[in-house]
């Protein structure tokens, strides 16, 4: 018998595990999943989406965490009349016990379509598709199991960090502790959207930036070190003996030419030029390690919208120590969001506001002095501005020369 979803079947034939297979599996138990399969096929036939976005739905005491979703044609797809998404705050570093995963799935089998997205691009557990009546019971059961809702709408979105010190030897900061701390400190901003638009905090333990903080977060926290990277010469020898082309692939590809091979030893010849890019460390992980004076670079203004206008974040603080309770970070972040909240238009992300009023205005407002690390093109850069009294006169130069 011919399938009534031929295009969905076609999609399933690719080399990777397919979401179509999972929807078909769920469709055996849930009518909403069966309708979803047919609806998706219809979207392909008509070459348009059939969802209405929005509608205010939620759970008691929360303004975020639920994304209202309704079908345009409930008469044809009755089990999709309401098909709301719930965002659930994931644990730091995405560590679960199998017991917790089972609890989560049981809650969703009981109240929703059974379909999940592990994880959404912000990091949350995404539970796809339930009705308005089931939202509160789902939330209550999730709370009993120890889960909380994440951020949605014009809120602080669920903070996310890499696994950091839990498993990764490159971690310069304890990302899991930091993310847990800011999530708990700023609960209100997550649950009751107070801002002009969404804002995100993401933390990576080192410049490899596994959570893509620099590409996605309005406030990116990226672990780094301010002393020199450490080199173990015995291990360098091992790499040389194993045939690694250290000269060509490591020294030759350092972006700032900071490394040198001297008499069979790998040396950081120009430490002041090292930009902590991680290339040499990634190439020779047993021989090179980050330094020991560790902290984070704080950057602002990334966003990755679906349509256009992706922006990478810009350095604001080149180095900040990151120890609990993270007071320095929190004071800075609160100044940033206060300024944005005060000056941002509706649906204006931080980077868009900075673009509109200028980086100079922004750093003045958050009381951060301009520094060279903010500069992309010296002398043609709008972040650096001089007041007349800061500019030396010719007489000043003459005086200095005579000293
Ligand atoms: Fe490890 Fe760095 Fe990736 Fe974090 S960002 S998991 S510290 S490599
Ligand atoms: Fe060069 Fe990057 Fe290694 Fe620094 S971390 S020495 S910039 S390759």
Coordinates of C-alpha atoms and ligand atoms in Angstrom, one line a residue:
X1 CA 0.0 0.0 0.0
X2 CA 1.3 3.4 -0.9
X3 CA 2.5 5.6 2.0
X4 CA 0.5 8.8 2.6
X5 CA 3.8 10.5 3.7
X6 CA 6.1 9.8 0.7
X7 CA 8.3 12.9 1.2
X8 CA 8.8 12.1 4.9
X9 CA 9.7 8.5 3.9
X10 CA 12.3 9.9 1.5
X11 CA 13.9 12.0 4.2
X12 CA 14.3 9.0 6.3
X13 CA 16.6 7.3 3.8
X14 CA 19.7 9.4 4.5
X15 CA 22.8 8.0 6.2
X16 CA 22.1 9.5 9.7
X17 CA 19.5 8.5 12.3
X18 CA 16.4 10.3 11.2
X19 CA 13.9 12.4 13.2
X20 CA 11.2 10.9 10.8
X21 CA 11.9 7.4 12.3
X22 CA 11.4 8.8 15.8
X23 CA 8.2 10.6 14.9
X24 CA 6.9 7.3 13.4
X25 CA 7.9 5.4 16.5
X26 CA 6.0 8.0 18.7
X27 CA 3.0 7.9 16.3
X28 CA 2.4 4.3 17.3
X29 CA 1.5 5.5 20.8
X30 CA 0.5 9.2 20.4
X31 CA -2.1 10.6 18.0
X32 CA -0.4 14.0 18.1
X33 CA 2.8 12.4 16.7
X34 CA 0.8 10.8 13.9
X35 CA -0.8 14.1 13.0
X36 CA 2.6 15.7 13.1
X37 CA 3.9 13.3 10.5
X38 CA 1.0 14.1 8.2
X39 CA 1.3 17.8 8.9
X40 CA 4.9 17.9 8.1
X41 CA 4.2 16.1 4.8
X42 CA 1.6 18.7 4.0
X43 CA 4.1 21.5 4.7
X44 CA 6.4 20.0 2.1
X45 CA 3.5 19.6 -0.4
X46 CA 2.5 23.3 0.0
X47 CA 6.1 24.5 0.5
X48 CA 5.0 26.5 3.6
X49 CA 4.8 26.2 7.3
X50 CA 1.4 25.4 8.8
X51 CA 2.1 26.6 12.4
X52 CA 0.8 29.7 14.0
X53 CA 3.4 31.1 16.5
X54 CA 2.5 32.6 19.8
X55 CA -0.4 33.0 22.1
X56 CA 0.2 33.5 25.8
X57 CA 0.3 30.2 27.6
X58 CA 2.3 29.3 30.6
X59 CA 2.3 27.9 34.1
X60 CA 1.6 29.6 37.4
X61 CA 4.1 32.2 38.5
X62 CA 6.2 31.9 35.4
X63 CA 6.3 34.1 32.3
X64 CA 8.8 32.0 30.4
X65 CA 9.6 28.4 29.6
X66 CA 6.6 27.6 27.4
X67 CA 6.4 28.5 23.8
X68 CA 2.8 28.6 22.6
X69 CA 2.3 26.8 19.3
X70 CA -1.0 26.3 17.4
X71 CA -1.8 24.7 14.1
X72 CA -3.3 26.7 11.3
X73 CA -5.7 23.9 10.3
X74 CA -6.9 22.2 13.4
X75 CA -9.8 20.8 11.4
X76 CA -7.4 18.6 9.4
X77 CA -4.9 17.9 12.2
X78 CA -7.1 17.8 15.4
X79 CA -4.4 16.6 17.7
X80 CA -2.1 19.5 16.8
X81 CA -4.7 22.2 17.6
X82 CA -2.3 23.1 20.5
X83 CA 1.2 21.7 20.4
X84 CA 3.2 23.8 22.8
X85 CA 6.9 23.5 23.4
X86 CA 8.3 23.4 27.0
X87 CA 11.9 24.4 27.7
X88 CA 13.4 22.7 30.6
X89 CA 16.5 23.9 32.3
X90 CA 19.3 21.4 31.6
X91 CA 21.8 20.5 34.3
X92 CA 25.2 22.2 34.1
X93 CA 27.4 20.5 31.5
X94 CA 24.4 18.2 30.5
X95 CA 25.2 15.6 33.1
X96 CA 22.3 13.3 33.8
X97 CA 21.9 10.0 35.7
X98 CA 19.9 7.4 33.7
X99 CA 17.4 7.6 36.5
X100 CA 16.7 11.3 35.9
X101 CA 16.5 10.7 32.1
X102 CA 13.9 8.0 32.7
X103 CA 11.9 10.3 35.0
X104 CA 12.0 13.1 32.4
X105 CA 10.7 10.7 29.7
X106 CA 8.0 9.3 31.9
X107 CA 6.7 12.8 32.6
X108 CA 6.6 13.6 28.9
X109 CA 5.1 10.3 27.9
X110 CA 2.3 11.0 30.4
X111 CA 1.6 14.6 29.5
X112 CA 3.0 15.3 26.0
X113 CA 3.7 13.9 22.5
X114 CA 6.7 11.9 23.7
X115 CA 8.9 13.8 21.3
X116 CA 11.9 15.6 22.7
X117 CA 14.8 17.6 21.3
X118 CA 18.0 16.9 23.3
X119 CA 19.1 19.6 23.3
X120 CA 17.8 22.9 21.8
X121 CA 20.4 25.4 20.5
X122 CA 20.3 27.4 23.8
X123 CA 21.0 24.2 25.6
X124 CA 17.7 23.4 27.2
X125 CA 15.9 20.1 27.1
X126 CA 13.1 20.7 24.6
X127 CA 9.8 18.9 25.1
X128 CA 7.9 19.2 21.9
X129 CA 4.1 19.3 21.8
X130 CA 1.5 19.3 24.5
X131 CA -1.9 20.9 25.0
X132 CA -2.8 23.9 27.2
X133 CA -4.5 21.7 29.8
X134 CA -1.4 19.6 30.3
X135 CA 1.1 22.5 30.9
X136 CA 0.6 22.9 34.6
X137 CA 0.4 19.1 35.4
X138 CA 3.6 18.7 33.3
X139 CA 5.4 21.5 35.2
X140 CA 4.2 20.1 38.6
X141 CA 5.6 16.6 37.7
X142 CA 8.8 18.1 36.4
X143 CA 9.2 20.1 39.6
X144 CA 8.6 17.0 41.7
X145 CA 11.4 15.2 39.7
X146 CA 13.8 18.1 40.4
X147 CA 13.6 20.0 37.1
X148 CA 12.8 23.6 36.5
X149 CA 11.7 25.5 33.3
X150 CA 14.3 27.4 31.3
X151 CA 14.1 30.8 29.7
X152 CA 12.1 31.9 26.7
X153 CA 10.8 35.2 25.3
X154 CA 12.4 38.5 26.5
X155 CA 14.2 36.8 29.4
X156 CA 17.6 35.7 30.4
X157 CA 17.8 32.5 28.4
X158 CA 19.0 29.4 30.2
X159 CA 22.7 29.9 30.9
X160 CA 24.9 27.3 29.4
X161 CA 28.5 26.2 29.8
X162 CA 30.8 23.4 28.6
X163 CA 31.6 20.4 30.8
X164 CA 34.7 22.3 32.0
X165 CA 36.6 20.9 34.9
X166 CA 34.3 17.9 35.3
X167 CA 36.1 16.2 32.4
X168 CA 38.3 18.6 30.4
X169 CA 41.9 19.2 31.2
X170 CA 41.9 22.6 29.4
X171 CA 39.3 24.2 31.6
X172 CA 40.7 27.5 32.9
X173 CA 37.5 28.2 34.9
X174 CA 34.9 26.0 36.6
X175 CA 32.2 26.5 34.0
X176 CA 29.7 24.2 35.7
X177 CA 29.9 25.9 39.0
X178 CA 29.7 29.4 37.3
X179 CA 26.7 28.4 35.2
X180 CA 24.9 26.9 38.2
X181 CA 25.6 30.0 40.2
X182 CA 24.3 32.5 37.7
X183 CA 21.3 30.4 37.0
X184 CA 20.4 30.4 40.7
X185 CA 21.3 34.1 41.2
X186 CA 19.2 35.3 38.2
X187 CA 16.2 32.9 38.6
X188 CA 13.8 35.9 38.4
X189 CA 15.2 37.1 35.1
X190 CA 14.8 33.5 33.7
X191 CA 11.2 33.0 34.8
X192 CA 9.7 36.4 34.5
X193 CA 10.9 38.1 31.2
X194 CA 11.9 41.7 32.1
X195 CA 14.0 42.8 29.2
X196 CA 13.6 44.4 25.7
X197 CA 14.4 41.0 24.2
X198 CA 16.3 37.8 24.9
X199 CA 19.8 37.8 26.4
X200 CA 22.2 34.9 26.9
X201 CA 25.1 34.0 29.1
X202 CA 27.4 31.2 27.9
X203 CA 30.7 30.0 29.4
X204 CA 33.4 28.0 27.8
X205 CA 36.3 26.8 29.9
X206 CA 39.0 27.7 27.3
X207 CA 39.3 29.4 23.9
X208 CA 38.3 26.2 22.1
X209 CA 34.8 27.5 23.1
X210 CA 32.9 24.3 22.8
X211 CA 29.5 26.0 23.6
X212 CA 30.2 28.6 20.9
X213 CA 29.8 31.5 23.4
X214 CA 31.6 33.9 21.1
X215 CA 29.0 33.2 18.3
X216 CA 25.8 33.1 20.3
X217 CA 25.9 34.8 23.7
X218 CA 25.2 38.4 24.5
X219 CA 27.6 37.9 27.3
X220 CA 30.4 35.4 26.5
X221 CA 32.7 34.1 29.2
X222 CA 35.7 32.3 27.8
X223 CA 38.4 30.8 30.0
X224 CA 41.9 31.9 29.5
X225 CA 45.3 32.4 31.3
X226 CA 47.4 35.5 31.7
X227 CA 50.8 33.9 32.4
X228 CA 52.5 31.8 29.9
X229 CA 51.5 28.4 28.5
X230 CA 53.5 25.5 29.9
X231 CA 55.7 23.3 27.7
X232 CA 56.9 19.8 28.7
X233 CA 60.1 19.2 26.7
X234 CA 60.1 15.4 27.3
X235 CA 56.7 15.2 25.7
X236 CA 57.9 17.5 22.9
X237 CA 60.6 14.9 22.2
X238 CA 58.0 12.1 22.2
X239 CA 56.0 14.0 19.6
X240 CA 59.1 14.6 17.5
X241 CA 60.0 10.9 17.8
X242 CA 56.5 9.9 16.7
X243 CA 57.1 11.9 13.5
X244 CA 54.9 14.9 14.1
X245 CA 56.0 17.8 12.0
X246 CA 56.3 20.2 14.9
X247 CA 58.1 22.9 13.0
X248 CA 55.5 23.0 10.1
X249 CA 52.3 22.1 11.8
X250 CA 52.7 23.7 15.2
X251 CA 55.4 26.5 15.1
X252 CA 54.5 27.4 11.5
X253 CA 50.8 27.7 12.2
X254 CA 51.0 29.8 15.3
X255 CA 48.9 32.8 14.2
X256 CA 51.2 35.3 15.8
X257 CA 54.6 33.6 15.3
X258 CA 55.1 33.3 19.1
X259 CA 56.8 29.9 19.0
X260 CA 60.2 28.7 18.0
X261 CA 62.1 25.4 17.8
X262 CA 65.6 26.0 19.4
X263 CA 68.0 23.1 19.4
X264 CA 65.2 20.5 19.4
X265 CA 63.3 22.4 22.1
X266 CA 59.9 24.0 21.6
X267 CA 60.0 27.5 23.1
X268 CA 57.5 30.3 23.6
X269 CA 59.9 32.8 22.2
X270 CA 57.6 35.8 22.2
X271 CA 55.1 35.2 25.1
X272 CA 53.7 38.7 24.7
X273 CA 52.5 37.8 21.2
X274 CA 50.6 34.6 22.2
X275 CA 46.9 35.3 21.7
X276 CA 45.8 32.1 23.5
X277 CA 44.3 30.6 20.4
X278 CA 44.8 27.0 21.6
X279 CA 46.2 25.8 18.3
X280 CA 49.5 24.5 19.7
X281 CA 47.8 23.0 22.7
X282 CA 45.3 21.2 20.5
X283 CA 48.1 19.8 18.3
X284 CA 50.3 18.7 21.2
X285 CA 48.0 18.1 24.2
X286 CA 50.5 16.0 26.1
X287 CA 53.3 18.6 25.7
X288 CA 51.6 22.0 26.0
X289 CA 49.1 23.2 28.6
X290 CA 47.5 26.5 29.5
X291 CA 49.2 28.6 32.2
X292 CA 48.3 28.5 35.9
X293 CA 47.1 32.1 36.4
X294 CA 43.7 31.4 35.0
X295 CA 40.4 33.4 34.6
X296 CA 38.2 34.5 31.7
X297 CA 37.8 37.0 28.9
X298 CA 34.4 38.6 29.0
X299 CA 33.0 39.5 25.6
X300 CA 29.7 41.1 24.6
X301 CA 27.2 41.2 21.8
X302 CA 27.1 37.9 19.9
X303 CA 23.9 36.8 18.3
X304 CA 23.0 34.1 15.8
X305 CA 19.6 34.9 14.3
X306 CA 18.1 32.4 11.8
X307 CA 17.7 34.9 8.9
X308 CA 20.6 37.3 8.9
X309 CA 22.9 39.5 10.9
X310 CA 25.0 37.0 12.8
X311 CA 27.6 38.8 15.0
X312 CA 30.5 37.5 17.0
X313 CA 31.1 39.0 20.4
X314 CA 33.6 41.7 21.1
X315 CA 36.2 41.7 24.0
X316 CA 35.1 43.9 26.9
X317 CA 37.3 42.7 29.7
X318 CA 40.5 40.9 28.5
X319 CA 41.0 39.1 31.8
X320 CA 38.9 38.7 34.9
X321 CA 39.4 36.2 37.8
X322 CA 36.4 33.9 38.1
X323 CA 36.1 32.7 41.6
X324 CA 32.8 32.1 43.5
X325 CA 30.7 34.1 44.2
X326 CA 31.7 35.8 40.9
X327 CA 31.0 39.3 42.4
X328 CA 33.0 41.2 39.8
X329 CA 31.3 39.4 36.9
X330 CA 27.8 39.9 38.4
X331 CA 28.4 43.6 39.0
X332 CA 29.5 44.1 35.4
X333 CA 26.6 42.0 34.0
X334 CA 24.0 43.9 36.0
X335 CA 25.4 47.2 34.7
X336 CA 25.3 45.9 31.2
X337 CA 21.7 44.7 31.3
X338 CA 20.6 47.8 33.2
X339 CA 21.9 50.0 30.4
X340 CA 20.4 47.8 27.7
X341 CA 17.1 47.6 29.5
X342 CA 17.1 51.4 29.9
X343 CA 18.1 52.2 26.3
X344 CA 17.1 49.2 24.1
X345 CA 14.1 49.2 21.8
X346 CA 11.7 46.3 21.8
X347 CA 13.3 43.3 20.3
X348 CA 16.7 45.0 20.1
X349 CA 19.6 42.7 21.2
X350 CA 22.6 44.1 23.1
X351 CA 24.8 44.1 20.0
X352 CA 22.2 46.0 18.0
X353 CA 21.9 48.7 20.7
X354 CA 25.8 48.9 20.8
X355 CA 25.8 49.3 17.0
X356 CA 23.1 52.0 17.2
X357 CA 24.7 54.2 19.9
X358 CA 28.3 53.2 19.5
X359 CA 30.8 51.1 21.5
X360 CA 32.2 54.4 23.0
X361 CA 28.8 55.1 24.7
X362 CA 28.5 51.6 25.9
X363 CA 31.8 51.3 27.6
X364 CA 31.3 54.7 29.2
X365 CA 27.9 53.6 30.5
X366 CA 29.3 50.4 32.0
X367 CA 32.4 52.2 33.3
X368 CA 35.0 50.1 31.5
X369 CA 38.1 51.9 30.1
X370 CA 39.0 51.4 26.5
X371 CA 41.9 48.9 26.1
X372 CA 44.0 47.7 23.2
X373 CA 42.3 44.3 23.2
X374 CA 39.0 45.9 22.1
X375 CA 40.7 47.3 19.0
X376 CA 40.4 45.6 15.7
X377 CA 42.0 48.3 13.6
X378 CA 44.2 50.7 15.6
X379 CA 43.5 54.4 14.9
X380 CA 40.4 53.7 12.8
X381 CA 38.5 52.3 15.7
X382 CA 35.4 53.8 17.1
X383 CA 35.8 52.3 20.5
X384 CA 38.8 54.5 21.3
X385 CA 38.0 58.2 21.8
X386 CA 40.2 60.9 23.2
X387 CA 39.2 63.9 25.3
X388 CA 41.2 67.0 24.5
X389 CA 43.0 67.0 27.9
X390 CA 44.2 63.4 27.2
X391 CA 46.1 64.3 24.0
X392 CA 49.7 65.4 24.6
X393 CA 50.8 68.7 23.1
X394 CA 54.0 69.3 21.2
X395 CA 55.3 71.0 24.3
X396 CA 54.7 67.9 26.4
X397 CA 56.7 65.9 23.9
X398 CA 59.6 68.4 24.1
X399 CA 59.5 68.3 27.9
X400 CA 59.6 64.4 27.9
X401 CA 62.5 64.4 25.5
X402 CA 64.5 66.7 27.8
X403 CA 64.0 64.5 30.9
Ligands
LIG1 FE1 37.3 21.7 27.3 FE2 37.7 24.1 26.4 FE3 35.9 22.6 25.3 FE4 35.4 23.6 27.7 S1 35.6 24.8 25.8 S2 35.1 21.4 27.0 S3 37.5 23.6 28.6 S4 38.1 22.2 25.3
LIG2 FE1 50.7 30.6 19.2 FE2 48.1 30.0 19.8 FE3 50.0 28.5 20.8 FE4 49.7 31.1 21.7 S1 48.2 29.4 21.9 S2 51.7 30.1 21.1 S3 49.1 32.1 19.8 S4 49.5 28.7 18.7

